[in-house]
Coordinates of C-alpha atoms in Angstrom, one line a residue:
M16 CA 15.5 34.5 3.6
R17 CA 17.6 32.1 5.6
G18 CA 20.1 34.9 6.4
S19 CA 17.5 36.8 8.4
R20 CA 17.0 34.1 11.1
R21 CA 19.8 35.2 13.3
S22 CA 19.0 38.9 13.0
F23 CA 15.3 38.0 13.7
L24 CA 16.1 36.2 16.9
K25 CA 18.5 39.0 18.1
G26 CA 16.0 41.7 17.1
T27 CA 13.2 39.9 18.9
A28 CA 15.2 39.7 22.2
A29 CA 16.2 43.4 22.0
G30 CA 12.8 44.5 21.0
S31 CA 11.2 42.6 23.9
A32 CA 13.5 44.3 26.4
A33 CA 12.9 47.7 25.0
A34 CA 9.1 47.2 25.0
L35 CA 9.2 46.1 28.6
L36 CA 11.1 49.3 29.7
A37 CA 8.7 51.5 27.8
A38 CA 5.6 49.7 29.0
G39 CA 2.9 51.9 30.5
P40 CA 0.9 51.4 33.7
Q41 CA -1.4 48.8 32.2
A42 CA 1.5 46.6 31.1
K43 CA 3.2 47.1 34.5
A44 CA 0.0 46.0 36.3
Q45 CA 0.1 42.6 34.4
Q46 CA 3.6 41.9 35.7
A47 CA 4.2 39.6 38.7
P48 CA 5.2 41.5 41.8
A49 CA 9.0 41.7 42.3
R50 CA 10.5 39.2 44.7
T51 CA 14.0 39.1 46.2
P52 CA 15.6 35.9 45.0
P53 CA 16.8 33.6 47.9
L54 CA 20.5 33.3 48.5
P55 CA 21.9 30.1 47.0
P56 CA 23.4 27.6 49.4
R57 CA 27.2 28.0 50.0
D58 CA 28.2 24.8 48.2
A59 CA 26.1 25.6 45.1
D60 CA 27.9 25.9 41.7
P61 CA 27.8 29.3 40.1
P62 CA 25.1 29.4 37.3
E63 CA 26.4 28.6 33.9
S64 CA 26.3 31.2 31.2
V65 CA 23.4 30.9 28.8
E66 CA 24.0 31.6 25.1
V67 CA 21.4 31.5 22.4
M68 CA 22.8 29.8 19.4
T69 CA 21.5 29.8 15.8
T70 CA 22.7 28.4 12.5
E71 CA 22.0 29.3 9.0
R72 CA 22.6 25.8 7.7
P73 CA 21.7 22.8 9.8
G74 CA 22.4 19.3 8.6
A75 CA 18.7 18.8 7.9
D76 CA 18.9 21.4 5.1
F77 CA 21.3 19.1 3.3
M78 CA 19.2 16.1 4.1
T79 CA 16.3 18.0 2.5
D80 CA 18.4 18.6 -0.6
V81 CA 19.0 14.8 -0.8
I82 CA 15.3 14.0 -0.3
K83 CA 14.4 16.5 -3.1
S84 CA 16.9 14.9 -5.4
L85 CA 15.1 11.6 -5.2
G86 CA 11.9 13.1 -6.6
F87 CA 9.6 12.6 -3.7
E88 CA 6.3 14.5 -4.1
Y89 CA 5.1 14.0 -0.5
V90 CA 6.3 13.3 3.0
C91 CA 3.7 11.5 5.2
A92 CA 4.4 11.9 8.9
N93 CA 2.9 12.2 12.4
P94 CA 5.2 14.9 13.9
G95 CA 7.9 13.9 16.4
S96 CA 10.7 15.6 18.2
S97 CA 13.4 13.2 16.9
F98 CA 13.0 14.6 13.4
R99 CA 12.0 18.2 14.4
S100 CA 15.0 19.7 12.5
L101 CA 14.2 17.7 9.3
H102 CA 10.6 18.7 9.6
E103 CA 11.4 22.3 9.9
S104 CA 13.9 22.2 7.0
I105 CA 11.4 20.5 4.7
V106 CA 8.7 23.1 5.3
N107 CA 10.9 26.3 5.5
Y108 CA 14.2 25.6 3.7
G109 CA 12.5 23.3 1.2
G110 CA 9.4 25.5 0.8
N111 CA 7.1 22.6 1.6
R112 CA 7.1 21.6 -2.1
T113 CA 8.4 18.4 -3.7
P114 CA 8.1 17.1 -1.1
E115 CA 5.0 18.5 0.6
F116 CA 4.5 17.6 4.2
L117 CA 1.2 15.6 4.8
T118 CA 0.0 15.6 8.4
C119 CA -1.0 12.1 9.5
C120 CA -2.6 11.0 12.8
H121 CA -0.8 7.7 13.1
E122 CA 2.4 6.2 11.7
E123 CA 0.6 3.1 10.5
S124 CA -1.6 5.5 8.4
S125 CA 1.5 7.2 7.1
V126 CA 3.0 4.0 5.8
A127 CA -0.2 2.6 4.5
M128 CA -0.8 5.9 2.5
A129 CA 2.7 5.4 1.0
H130 CA 1.7 1.8 0.2
G131 CA -1.4 2.8 -1.7
Y132 CA 0.4 5.7 -3.4
A133 CA 3.2 3.5 -4.7
K134 CA 0.7 1.0 -6.3
I135 CA -0.8 3.8 -8.4
E136 CA 2.2 6.0 -9.1
G137 CA 4.9 3.2 -9.4
K138 CA 7.3 5.0 -7.1
P139 CA 7.5 5.6 -3.4
L140 CA 6.7 8.6 -1.3
C141 CA 8.7 9.4 1.8
V142 CA 7.5 8.5 5.3
V143 CA 9.2 10.0 8.4
A144 CA 8.6 8.4 11.8
H145 CA 9.6 9.2 15.4
G146 CA 12.0 7.0 17.3
T147 CA 11.0 3.8 19.1
V148 CA 7.3 4.6 19.4
G149 CA 6.8 5.8 15.9
L150 CA 8.4 2.8 14.3
Q151 CA 6.4 0.4 16.5
H152 CA 3.2 2.1 15.4
A153 CA 4.3 1.9 11.8
A154 CA 5.4 -1.8 12.0
M155 CA 2.1 -3.4 10.8
A156 CA 1.9 -1.2 7.8
I157 CA 5.6 -1.9 6.9
F158 CA 4.8 -5.6 7.1
N159 CA 1.9 -5.3 4.8
A160 CA 4.1 -3.4 2.2
Y161 CA 6.8 -6.1 2.6
C162 CA 4.3 -8.9 1.9
D163 CA 2.9 -7.0 -1.0
R164 CA 6.3 -6.3 -2.5
V165 CA 5.8 -2.5 -2.5
P166 CA 8.6 0.1 -2.2
V167 CA 8.1 2.3 0.8
Y168 CA 10.9 4.7 1.8
L169 CA 11.2 5.4 5.6
I170 CA 13.3 7.9 7.4
L171 CA 13.4 7.4 11.2
G172 CA 14.4 10.0 13.7
N173 CA 16.6 8.8 16.6
T174 CA 19.2 10.2 19.0
I175 CA 22.3 8.0 19.0
D176 CA 24.7 9.8 21.3
A177 CA 23.4 9.1 24.8
T178 CA 25.2 12.1 26.2
Q179 CA 23.2 14.4 24.0
R180 CA 19.8 13.1 24.8
R181 CA 17.5 15.4 26.7
P182 CA 16.5 14.0 30.2
G183 CA 13.2 12.2 30.3
V184 CA 11.2 10.9 27.4
E185 CA 13.9 11.3 24.8
W186 CA 15.6 8.3 26.4
A187 CA 12.5 6.2 26.0
H188 CA 12.1 7.3 22.4
S189 CA 15.8 6.6 21.5
V190 CA 17.2 3.2 20.7
Q191 CA 20.6 1.6 20.1
D192 CA 19.7 -0.3 16.9
A193 CA 16.5 1.4 15.6
A194 CA 15.9 -0.8 12.5
A195 CA 16.2 -4.1 14.5
M196 CA 12.5 -4.2 15.3
V197 CA 11.5 -4.3 11.6
R198 CA 14.7 -5.7 10.0
D199 CA 13.0 -9.0 9.3
Y200 CA 10.5 -7.4 7.0
I201 CA 12.4 -4.6 5.2
K202 CA 14.9 -5.0 2.4
W203 CA 17.7 -2.8 3.6
D204 CA 18.5 -0.2 6.3
D205 CA 21.4 2.0 7.4
L206 CA 22.5 4.4 10.2
P207 CA 24.5 7.2 8.6
V208 CA 27.0 8.8 10.9
S209 CA 27.8 11.8 8.7
L210 CA 26.1 13.9 6.1
P211 CA 28.0 12.4 3.1
H212 CA 27.1 9.0 4.6
F213 CA 23.5 10.0 4.7
A214 CA 23.5 11.2 1.1
E215 CA 25.1 8.0 -0.2
S216 CA 22.8 5.7 1.9
A217 CA 19.7 7.6 1.0
V218 CA 20.3 7.3 -2.7
R219 CA 21.3 3.6 -2.3
A220 CA 18.1 2.9 -0.3
Y221 CA 16.0 4.4 -3.1
K222 CA 17.7 2.2 -5.7
I223 CA 17.3 -0.9 -3.5
A224 CA 13.7 -0.3 -2.9
M225 CA 13.0 0.1 -6.6
T226 CA 14.9 -3.0 -7.7
P227 CA 12.6 -6.1 -8.0
P228 CA 11.4 -7.5 -5.8
M229 CA 10.5 -4.0 -4.5
L230 CA 10.3 -3.7 -0.7
P231 CA 10.4 -1.2 2.1
V232 CA 13.8 0.4 3.1
L233 CA 14.7 2.5 6.2
I234 CA 17.3 5.2 6.9
V235 CA 17.9 6.4 10.4
A236 CA 18.4 10.1 10.6
D237 CA 20.3 11.0 13.8
S238 CA 18.9 14.0 15.5
D239 CA 22.3 15.5 16.2
L240 CA 23.2 15.1 12.6
Q241 CA 20.0 16.9 11.6
E242 CA 20.5 19.8 14.0
A243 CA 24.3 20.4 14.0
P244 CA 25.5 23.4 11.9
T245 CA 27.2 22.7 8.6
E246 CA 28.8 24.9 6.1
A247 CA 27.8 24.8 2.4
N248 CA 30.9 23.7 0.7
G249 CA 32.1 21.3 -2.0
K250 CA 32.5 18.4 0.4
L251 CA 28.7 17.9 0.5
R252 CA 27.4 16.3 -2.7
I253 CA 24.6 14.1 -3.7
P254 CA 25.4 10.9 -5.5
K255 CA 23.8 10.3 -8.9
L256 CA 20.9 7.9 -8.8
T257 CA 20.8 5.3 -11.5
L258 CA 18.0 2.7 -11.1
T259 CA 18.8 -0.9 -11.8
R260 CA 17.0 -2.4 -14.8
P261 CA 14.7 -5.3 -13.7
P262 CA 16.4 -8.7 -14.3
Q263 CA 15.2 -10.6 -17.4
G264 CA 14.9 -14.4 -17.7
D265 CA 17.7 -16.5 -19.1
S266 CA 17.3 -16.7 -22.8
D267 CA 17.5 -20.6 -23.0
A268 CA 15.0 -21.0 -20.2
V269 CA 12.6 -18.5 -21.8
D270 CA 12.9 -20.4 -25.1
E271 CA 12.1 -23.7 -23.4
A272 CA 9.1 -22.1 -21.7
A273 CA 7.9 -20.8 -25.1
R274 CA 8.2 -24.3 -26.7
W275 CA 6.1 -25.8 -24.0
L276 CA 3.4 -23.2 -24.2
V277 CA 3.1 -23.4 -28.0
A278 CA 2.8 -27.2 -27.9
A279 CA 0.3 -27.2 -25.1
E280 CA -3.3 -28.2 -25.7
T281 CA -4.7 -26.7 -22.5
P282 CA -2.3 -24.1 -21.2
V283 CA -3.2 -21.5 -18.6
L284 CA -1.5 -18.3 -17.7
V285 CA -1.7 -17.2 -14.1
A286 CA -0.6 -13.8 -12.9
D287 CA -0.5 -12.3 -9.4
R288 CA 1.9 -9.3 -9.0
A289 CA 3.2 -9.4 -12.6
A290 CA 2.1 -6.0 -13.9
R291 CA 4.4 -3.5 -12.2
T292 CA 3.5 -0.8 -14.8
P293 CA 0.8 -0.1 -17.4
A294 CA 3.0 -1.9 -19.9
G295 CA 2.7 -5.2 -17.9
M296 CA -1.0 -5.5 -18.7
K297 CA -0.5 -4.8 -22.4
L298 CA 2.3 -7.4 -22.6
L299 CA 0.2 -10.1 -20.8
V300 CA -2.7 -9.4 -23.2
E301 CA -0.3 -9.8 -26.2
L302 CA 1.1 -13.1 -24.8
A303 CA -2.4 -14.5 -24.1
E304 CA -3.7 -13.5 -27.6
T305 CA -0.7 -14.9 -29.3
L306 CA -1.3 -18.3 -27.5
Q307 CA -5.1 -17.9 -27.4
A308 CA -4.6 -19.2 -23.8
P309 CA -6.9 -18.4 -20.8
V310 CA -5.6 -16.1 -18.1
V311 CA -6.3 -16.3 -14.4
D312 CA -5.7 -13.1 -12.5
R313 CA -4.9 -13.7 -8.8
G314 CA -5.5 -10.1 -8.0
G315 CA -2.2 -8.9 -6.5
R316 CA -2.2 -6.2 -9.2
M317 CA -4.4 -5.3 -12.2
N318 CA -2.8 -7.8 -14.5
F319 CA -5.5 -8.5 -17.2
P320 CA -8.7 -6.9 -18.4
N321 CA -11.5 -8.8 -16.7
R322 CA -13.9 -8.7 -19.6
H323 CA -11.4 -9.8 -22.2
P324 CA -12.5 -13.1 -23.9
L325 CA -9.4 -14.8 -22.5
S326 CA -10.0 -13.7 -18.9
H327 CA -11.2 -16.7 -17.0
T328 CA -10.4 -16.0 -13.4
E329 CA -13.8 -17.2 -12.3
R330 CA -13.0 -20.7 -13.7
N331 CA -9.5 -21.0 -12.2
R332 CA -10.0 -24.3 -10.4
A333 CA -11.3 -26.1 -13.5
L334 CA -8.6 -24.6 -15.8
V335 CA -5.8 -25.5 -13.5
A336 CA -7.1 -29.1 -13.1
D337 CA -7.3 -29.5 -16.9
A338 CA -4.0 -27.7 -17.8
D339 CA -1.1 -29.5 -19.4
V340 CA 1.2 -26.4 -19.0
I341 CA 0.8 -23.7 -16.2
L342 CA 2.8 -20.5 -16.4
G343 CA 2.9 -18.6 -13.1
L344 CA 3.9 -15.0 -13.3
E345 CA 5.0 -13.5 -9.9
L346 CA 2.8 -15.9 -8.0
T347 CA 2.6 -15.4 -4.2
D348 CA 1.4 -19.0 -3.7
F349 CA 2.1 -21.4 -6.6
W350 CA 1.6 -24.4 -4.3
G351 CA -1.8 -23.1 -3.2
L352 CA -2.8 -22.7 -6.9
T353 CA -2.1 -26.3 -7.7
H354 CA -3.4 -27.9 -4.4
S355 CA -6.6 -28.3 -2.5
F356 CA -6.3 -27.8 1.3
R357 CA -9.0 -29.0 3.7
D358 CA -9.2 -27.1 7.0
Q359 CA -10.7 -29.8 9.2
L360 CA -9.7 -31.3 12.6
Q361 CA -7.2 -33.4 10.7
R362 CA -5.8 -31.0 8.0
S363 CA -5.0 -32.5 4.6
S364 CA -4.1 -31.5 1.1
R365 CA -3.9 -33.0 -2.4
A366 CA -2.6 -31.9 -5.7
T367 CA -5.2 -30.8 -8.2
T368 CA -3.2 -30.8 -11.4
K369 CA -3.3 -33.8 -13.8
P370 CA -0.4 -36.1 -14.1
G371 CA 2.4 -34.9 -16.4
A372 CA 1.3 -31.2 -16.2
K373 CA 4.3 -28.9 -16.6
L374 CA 4.7 -26.0 -14.2
I375 CA 6.7 -22.8 -15.2
S376 CA 7.5 -20.1 -12.7
I377 CA 8.8 -16.6 -13.5
T378 CA 9.3 -14.6 -10.4
S379 CA 11.8 -12.1 -8.8
N380 CA 10.9 -13.6 -5.4
D381 CA 13.4 -16.4 -6.2
L382 CA 16.1 -13.6 -6.0
Y383 CA 15.3 -12.6 -2.5
L384 CA 14.0 -14.5 0.5
K385 CA 14.0 -14.1 4.3
S386 CA 13.4 -16.8 6.9
N387 CA 11.6 -15.5 10.0
Y388 CA 8.4 -14.2 8.5
Q389 CA 6.8 -17.0 6.6
D390 CA 5.0 -15.1 3.8
F391 CA 6.7 -17.2 1.1
Q392 CA 4.1 -20.1 1.4
R393 CA 4.7 -23.8 0.7
F394 CA 7.5 -24.9 -1.6
P395 CA 6.3 -25.2 -5.2
E396 CA 7.6 -28.2 -7.2
V397 CA 7.9 -26.6 -10.6
D398 CA 9.5 -28.0 -13.8
L399 CA 11.1 -24.7 -14.9
A400 CA 12.0 -21.9 -12.5
I401 CA 13.1 -18.6 -14.0
A402 CA 14.4 -16.2 -11.4
A403 CA 13.6 -12.9 -13.0
D404 CA 11.1 -10.1 -13.1
A405 CA 8.0 -11.3 -15.0
E406 CA 7.1 -8.1 -16.7
A407 CA 10.7 -7.5 -17.9
T408 CA 10.8 -11.1 -19.2
L409 CA 7.5 -11.0 -21.1
P410 CA 8.8 -9.3 -24.3
S411 CA 11.4 -12.0 -24.8
L412 CA 8.9 -14.7 -24.0
I413 CA 6.4 -13.3 -26.5
E414 CA 9.1 -13.1 -29.2
A415 CA 10.1 -16.7 -28.5
V416 CA 6.5 -17.9 -28.7
K417 CA 6.0 -16.2 -32.0
R418 CA 9.2 -17.7 -33.3
H419 CA 7.9 -21.2 -32.5
L420 CA 4.4 -20.8 -34.0
T421 CA 3.7 -22.4 -37.3
A422 CA 0.7 -21.6 -39.6
D423 CA -1.0 -24.9 -38.6
R424 CA -0.5 -24.2 -34.9
K425 CA -1.9 -20.7 -35.3
R426 CA -5.2 -22.1 -36.8
A427 CA -5.5 -24.6 -33.9
L428 CA -5.0 -21.9 -31.4
Q429 CA -7.6 -19.7 -33.0
A430 CA -10.2 -22.5 -32.6
R431 CA -9.3 -22.8 -28.9
G432 CA -9.7 -19.0 -28.5
A433 CA -13.2 -19.1 -30.0
K434 CA -14.3 -21.7 -27.4
L435 CA -12.8 -19.6 -24.6
A436 CA -14.6 -16.5 -25.8
A437 CA -18.0 -18.3 -25.8
A438 CA -17.3 -19.6 -22.3
K439 CA -16.5 -16.1 -21.2
Q440 CA -19.8 -14.8 -22.3
E441 CA -21.6 -17.5 -20.4
S442 CA -19.7 -16.5 -17.2
L443 CA -20.6 -12.8 -17.6
Q444 CA -24.3 -13.7 -18.0
K445 CA -24.2 -16.0 -15.0
A446 CA -22.6 -13.2 -12.9
R447 CA -25.4 -10.8 -13.8
A448 CA -28.1 -13.3 -13.0
D449 CA -26.5 -14.2 -9.7
A450 CA -26.3 -10.6 -8.7
A451 CA -30.1 -10.4 -8.7
Y452 CA -30.5 -12.6 -5.7
A453 CA -31.5 -10.6 -2.6
W454 CA -31.7 -7.5 -4.7
D455 CA -34.3 -5.8 -2.5
A456 CA -33.0 -7.2 0.8
S457 CA -32.1 -5.1 3.8
P458 CA -29.3 -5.2 5.0
I459 CA -28.2 -4.5 1.5
S460 CA -26.5 -7.3 -0.5
T461 CA -22.9 -6.8 -1.5
A462 CA -23.9 -7.5 -5.1
R463 CA -26.4 -4.6 -5.1
L464 CA -23.9 -2.3 -3.4
S465 CA -21.4 -3.1 -6.2
A466 CA -24.0 -2.8 -9.0
E467 CA -25.3 0.5 -7.7
L468 CA -21.8 1.9 -7.4
W469 CA -20.9 0.7 -10.9
Q470 CA -24.0 2.5 -12.3
Q471 CA -22.7 5.8 -10.9
I472 CA -19.0 5.5 -11.9
K473 CA -19.0 3.6 -15.2
D474 CA -18.9 6.6 -17.4
K475 CA -16.1 8.3 -15.4
D476 CA -12.4 7.7 -15.3
W477 CA -12.4 5.7 -12.0
S478 CA -9.9 3.7 -10.0
L479 CA -10.9 1.1 -7.4
V480 CA -8.3 1.2 -4.6
S481 CA -9.7 -1.4 -2.2
A482 CA -9.7 -5.2 -2.0
V483 CA -12.8 -6.9 -3.1
N484 CA -12.7 -10.4 -1.5
N485 CA -14.8 -9.1 1.4
V486 CA -17.6 -8.2 -1.0
S487 CA -17.5 -11.6 -2.7
D488 CA -15.5 -10.2 -5.7
W489 CA -18.6 -8.6 -7.1
P490 CA -16.8 -5.6 -8.6
L491 CA -14.6 -8.0 -10.6
R492 CA -17.6 -9.9 -11.7
L493 CA -19.8 -6.9 -12.7
W494 CA -17.5 -4.0 -13.6
D495 CA -15.3 -3.4 -16.6
F496 CA -11.6 -3.3 -15.5
D497 CA -9.8 -2.3 -18.6
R498 CA -6.8 -0.2 -17.4
S499 CA -3.9 -0.8 -15.1
Y500 CA -5.0 1.7 -12.5
R501 CA -8.5 0.4 -12.2
F502 CA -7.5 -2.0 -9.4
I503 CA -4.4 -2.2 -7.1
G504 CA -5.0 -5.4 -5.2
G505 CA -5.0 -6.0 -1.4
S506 CA -2.8 -5.3 1.5
G507 CA -0.3 -8.1 1.1
G508 CA 0.0 -9.1 4.8
A509 CA -3.8 -9.0 5.5
G510 CA -3.2 -6.5 8.4
I511 CA -6.4 -4.7 9.3
G512 CA -6.1 -1.0 9.3
Y513 CA -4.6 -0.9 5.8
G514 CA -7.7 -0.1 3.8
A515 CA -8.6 3.5 4.6
P516 CA -5.1 5.0 4.6
A517 CA -4.0 3.1 1.5
A518 CA -7.1 4.4 -0.3
A519 CA -6.1 7.9 0.8
G520 CA -2.6 7.4 -0.5
A521 CA -3.9 6.0 -3.8
A522 CA -6.3 8.9 -4.1
L523 CA -3.4 11.3 -3.6
A524 CA -1.6 9.7 -6.5
N525 CA -4.8 9.8 -8.7
R526 CA -5.5 13.4 -7.9
K527 CA -3.2 15.0 -10.4
H528 CA -4.6 12.6 -13.1
G529 CA -8.2 13.7 -12.4
R530 CA -9.4 10.2 -11.6
L531 CA -12.3 9.3 -9.4
T532 CA -10.8 7.2 -6.6
V533 CA -13.2 4.6 -5.2
N534 CA -12.8 2.8 -1.9
I535 CA -15.2 0.0 -0.7
Q536 CA -14.3 0.4 2.9
N537 CA -14.7 -2.3 5.6
D538 CA -16.1 -1.1 8.9
G539 CA -13.7 -2.9 11.2
D540 CA -10.7 -1.7 9.1
L541 CA -11.7 1.9 9.4
M542 CA -12.0 1.8 13.1
Y543 CA -8.3 1.0 13.4
A544 CA -7.2 4.4 12.2
P545 CA -10.2 6.7 11.4
G546 CA -8.0 9.8 11.8
V547 CA -6.9 9.3 8.1
L548 CA -10.3 10.8 7.2
W549 CA -9.2 14.0 8.8
T550 CA -5.9 13.8 6.8
A551 CA -7.9 13.4 3.6
A552 CA -10.1 16.4 4.5
H553 CA -7.2 18.6 5.6
H554 CA -5.2 18.0 2.5
R555 CA -8.3 17.9 0.2
I556 CA -7.6 14.5 -1.1
P557 CA -10.7 13.6 -3.3
L558 CA -11.7 10.1 -2.2
L559 CA -15.0 8.3 -2.4
S560 CA -15.4 5.8 0.4
V561 CA -18.5 3.5 0.4
M562 CA -18.8 1.6 3.6
H563 CA -19.3 -2.2 3.5
N564 CA -20.8 -1.9 7.0
N565 CA -21.7 -5.4 8.1
R566 CA -21.3 -4.4 11.7
A567 CA -18.9 -7.2 12.4
Y568 CA -15.4 -8.7 11.9
H569 CA -17.2 -11.2 9.7
Q570 CA -14.3 -13.4 8.8
E571 CA -13.6 -13.9 12.5
T572 CA -17.4 -14.6 13.0
M573 CA -17.1 -17.4 10.4
H574 CA -14.0 -18.8 12.1
L575 CA -15.9 -18.9 15.5
Q576 CA -18.8 -20.6 13.7
R577 CA -16.4 -23.2 12.3
M578 CA -14.8 -23.9 15.7
G579 CA -18.3 -24.1 17.4
N580 CA -19.3 -26.7 14.8
R581 CA -16.1 -28.6 15.1
H582 CA -16.4 -28.7 18.9
N583 CA -20.1 -29.7 18.8
R584 CA -21.1 -26.5 20.6
G585 CA -23.2 -24.7 18.0
V586 CA -22.9 -21.3 16.4
D587 CA -25.3 -19.2 18.5
K588 CA -22.5 -17.3 20.3
A589 CA -20.3 -16.6 17.3
A590 CA -21.0 -12.9 17.6
V591 CA -19.4 -12.6 21.0
G592 CA -16.1 -10.7 20.5
T593 CA -16.7 -10.3 16.7
S594 CA -19.6 -8.0 16.3
L595 CA -19.5 -4.2 16.0
G596 CA -23.0 -3.4 17.2
S597 CA -24.6 -2.3 20.5
P598 CA -24.0 0.5 19.8
D599 CA -23.9 0.6 16.0
I600 CA -21.2 2.9 14.6
D601 CA -22.5 6.0 12.8
F602 CA -19.8 6.3 10.1
G603 CA -21.6 9.1 8.3
G604 CA -21.5 11.1 11.6
L605 CA -17.9 10.1 12.1
A606 CA -17.0 11.4 8.7
R607 CA -18.7 14.7 9.2
S608 CA -17.0 15.2 12.5
L609 CA -13.6 14.9 10.7
G610 CA -14.6 17.4 8.0
I611 CA -15.8 15.0 5.3
H612 CA -19.1 14.8 3.4
G613 CA -20.8 12.0 5.2
E614 CA -24.1 10.2 4.5
G615 CA -26.0 7.3 6.1
P616 CA -26.4 4.8 7.5
V617 CA -28.3 3.7 4.4
T618 CA -30.5 0.7 5.0
D619 CA -33.0 1.1 2.1
P620 CA -31.5 -0.4 -1.1
K621 CA -33.4 2.2 -3.2
E622 CA -31.4 4.9 -1.5
V623 CA -28.0 3.5 -2.3
G624 CA -27.7 5.0 -5.8
P625 CA -28.8 8.5 -4.9
A626 CA -26.5 8.6 -1.8
I627 CA -23.5 7.6 -3.8
R628 CA -24.4 10.1 -6.5
R629 CA -24.4 13.0 -4.0
A630 CA -21.1 11.8 -2.5
I631 CA -19.5 11.7 -6.0
E632 CA -20.6 15.3 -6.5
A633 CA -18.7 16.3 -3.4
V634 CA -15.6 14.3 -4.5
E635 CA -15.7 16.1 -7.9
R636 CA -15.6 19.4 -6.0
G637 CA -12.2 18.2 -4.7
E638 CA -13.1 16.9 -1.3
P639 CA -13.4 13.4 0.3
A640 CA -16.8 11.9 0.9
L641 CA -18.1 8.8 2.7
V642 CA -21.4 6.9 2.4
D643 CA -22.3 4.5 5.2
I644 CA -24.2 1.5 3.7
V645 CA -25.4 -1.3 6.1
T646 CA -24.7 -4.5 4.3
Q647 CA -25.0 -8.3 4.5
P648 CA -21.9 -10.1 5.7
R649 CA -20.3 -10.9 2.3

């Protein structure tokens, strides 16, 4: 197949000339009239000879072999000339399979799709971006993935040799040190100067990205290296990939933590990004049941079943205040967990833990920290810091806890568990009662939106791939989250524009498992990059998006209200610069224009359930669907 390229080009040139000579009167009539070319000026250089050159084996073919060796299922990209050779090799030489090229309308969407995909699949997909402009577009999504500790694998096209750049725009799109603009929030980058160098760095980058704490990495693919001919020979080889086993906690420290937890009267286990894999949830359940200790899930990942008798996230403030031992597992903000902060004209904070409470931290974040971007929060004053991956450390911690448990201590812990189970039932009943408020209101309450959605999906194998804080956590209060893929947490860096493409990426990962992917989509977030709806339609990614359309950037509305009150100016102008009305956005129409099943705007609460049901029928046919529901602010 590849051997026919050169003959095809030669044959095309010869065939075109023969056709022109043999053309009839009609063909000749379409030709421009012959003109005598003007004589060149005397001092002009003679024209250079023009030679058409082809190659059977560009460097990009070997790069494609390397990419395939890493097991990528997909490449997300908005096309660009700086990686045109790699693009062509992936789709022709590589057969557009493992990886398959996904057409994105914005680099931020490409990276956010990779972000959502990785949180479902547990491994990265590949993102290719174009030069200076592509990386600048991608930067916000890279930062989100960095803050969320998610492995994203980026390849950036760039033309290094200035003498080889085409005149004009290629200069503006090339850069001396491409990774510099994102180096503060990626884990590792490299600029390979040869194909063996590319192979080694590409494999190294994958290994680094997948070593906790997992973070984005970037490899620059020089355009000349992609396009230059290379011969298939023994000098080009792909290094073997061996992933690093996640680091486990020091045995003595783990044993000390176990002794503290067993002896504690009011311990609490707090998890944030602890469950990297489905095993993480099972291990945390085993630890909690062994100790009969309450669990607070901070929601960075799906760490603990929300209806388990020991799940007490809704009572986190009271539990932390009463705890004598607090175990933090991959906490993003341990200080924020144990302190109260008052956002007033004079900001202040105070500790909320009781005197003598012992704080234990197990986190891989202690193994890696950067200075410029301050996502690491206030310094936590803990009593025992274990620098290790929490999920990898849980088996030894569980073993140590069981080793220190006596028969008498087990009976005491069972009594504690019974009290916690009763308190859990009270919390569930309260949540159901609270959801009834404003049940028939229009705009529709976020509680009813969540309850109606749950009624339609509860008997299906579903996966919620959006954050829930903007709908007052109602899904976590009303639904049954019992498996690791039921929830994937938020964006990490709180960068708007993450939600829709991350949901599409997660739906891509869920597709082969036959899961119904559900996205409660914020209106302002979707307007950042609505083109991802077209990507979902074009590649038939089955995704159910239910709009939380409060027609505002409501969090910013609340901030403006707070400032108006603080400055004694009132709140009547808080909608200026924060509302998304006048005109109202027709998200159902937008979805339909991009090839997606679209409904709404739905303003009658009685129509919410039927509209969602129709959309699910479309998703189950293998296509994306969107329902626009006009909602209350939170």
